[in-house]
Amino acid sequence: MNSTTLASTGGNGPRMDQGLGAAGSIGFGAAVLVAIVYVAYSVYVDASAAGLQATAYLPFVLLFIALLIALGFEFVNGFHDTANAVATVIYTNSLPANVAVVWSGFFNFLGVLLSTGAVAFGIISLLPVELILQVGSNAGFAMVFALLFAAIAWNLATWALGIPSSSSHTLIGSIIGVGIANALMHGRSGTAGVDWTKATEIGKALLISPLLGFGLAALLFLSLKLLVRNKALYEAPKPGIAPPLWIRSLLIFTCTGVSFMHGSNDGQKGMGLIMLILIGTVPTAYALNRAVPAQYVGEFHSHTTALTQTLGGHGGQATVEGDPRAALTRYLADKKLDPQTVPALSKLAGDIDQQVGEYGSLSRVPADQTRNMRNDMYLAAETVKRLGKEDSLSFASTDSKVLDSYKASLDKATRFIPTWVKVAVAFALGLGTMIGWKRIVVTVGEKIGKTHMTYAQGASAELVAMATIGAADAFGLPVSTTHVLSSGVAGTMQANRSGLQMSTVRSLLMAWVLTLPVSILLAGSLYWMLSKLF
């Protein structure tokens, strides 16, 4: 560390050695135990309600291990990413470090509980459709474990080095790696293994968000200097002395907002993976949303009728040769429209509608048909989504609305997250926030700028991060809390002409550049190895 770095030693920095204390540690351990028991009990209740009888305990043991690993990813995400949210309140003496991490953990918890699930399914849609359809197979388990192990390994490696890297980047890179490996293993081009349209959309959000963080935080800081002529806002905090009440309230508010938004956005990634695990191992209970309202069957039939009529005007009445599922799976894998695609979708939609009508309710679908119906619905939904973007079909705006309505009715049956999954992920993310945070906090608080963070700099960076993550959540896009907030801090330092510590900036840029290729390579290699073992 160069001579201009403000270290937390020497009495100038905040105290970060207080910990949770004996009572806090006991409470932490009790919360972990309660969360584990709650997960096990919830799975048991759901399986019993679906009429599932356990004939062997090994599948449930494997399920429990897989769920713990998935929750472990969110736990690591908690102390890896959320440390960014508390750095500003700690380094401005707004809250003691031990209070700040508990506070942040609680609002991460609330953010997860109140999330919509849009980000969760946006992440899952990057995965190859054929693997989603086979999620209960050996290939499906290889996929899930490769994703989780690769993401956890890279997060822990960067955390150990004190480098704020992105859990979002890591998970998305892992998904791309599995998709490419799966395509190559089946003799296709690696580019055929990923939904590149969705990947590009997410990639743009991840790329633009830190640039926005840097620029907007700098502009907000300069605006504050111009409009708010309070000298105390722009001075380094005095050691051990809390800021004035109004400044302290603003900083705590921004910390709260970033923590809540982080939980709302990042927590959903773990939810999506957990749903994949549950669907693969206990499809009877989790493959279909058995809690849809009674009018769902009638509404679904109306949407299906409208769809088949619309497709009829685009070749949907042609005869289908063979199984329509094979034609649609091939279309999604190769991304090439052929004369069989539209009639195959029309035929599959009719088959699904007939099954739903015969059973009268999703809750009455027999256990041995649950997975098949879900796969049919998922296949139809993904096909509709892609068909709507085919320029050669020239769908009118009214046709596009019919496609969207039909897909929405399918999503009601397949895209749902049980409350207990949200609670479990909330526990994991919230508890993870309370430990292991110090390395990243020190980097953000001391090693980005050459001067101590001021109140205005901390508030500007946090406000921009909160707004950016909230906007991304509204659009169902994942963004990196780490990149947005650390770039925001850098922006305020640059705007204040405080200077940046280039060694840290280089490390951040290196992590930003390496995260995607490393996680792609790691997850792809793990998927290949696990596919051979399972």
Tab-separated table of N, CA, C and O in Angstrom, residues 70 101 169 190 301 453:
chain	number	residue	atom	x	y	z
A	70	ALA	N	-26.657	-24.847	-2.907
A	70	ALA	CA	-27.277	-23.681	-3.531
A	70	ALA	C	-27.409	-22.536	-2.533
A	70	ALA	O	-27.140	-21.369	-2.863
A	101	VAL	N	-23.411	-4.376	9.717
A	101	VAL	CA	-23.564	-5.628	8.971
A	101	VAL	C	-24.857	-6.353	9.363
A	101	VAL	O	-25.497	-6.989	8.520
A	169	HIS	N	-21.722	-11.582	-12.583
A	169	HIS	CA	-20.843	-11.948	-13.688
A	169	HIS	C	-20.453	-13.415	-13.602
A	169	HIS	O	-20.430	-14.141	-14.605
A	190	GLY	N	-20.379	-24.252	-30.477
A	190	GLY	CA	-20.496	-23.746	-29.116
A	190	GLY	C	-21.448	-22.581	-28.995
A	190	GLY	O	-22.091	-22.389	-27.961
A	301	HIS	N	-57.555	-22.067	-21.955
A	301	HIS	CA	-58.192	-22.553	-23.182
A	301	HIS	C	-58.429	-21.393	-24.155
A	301	HIS	O	-58.202	-21.533	-25.374
A	453	MET	N	-12.908	8.725	2.526
A	453	MET	CA	-14.249	8.956	1.992
A	453	MET	C	-14.994	9.990	2.839
A	453	MET	O	-15.041	9.897	4.054
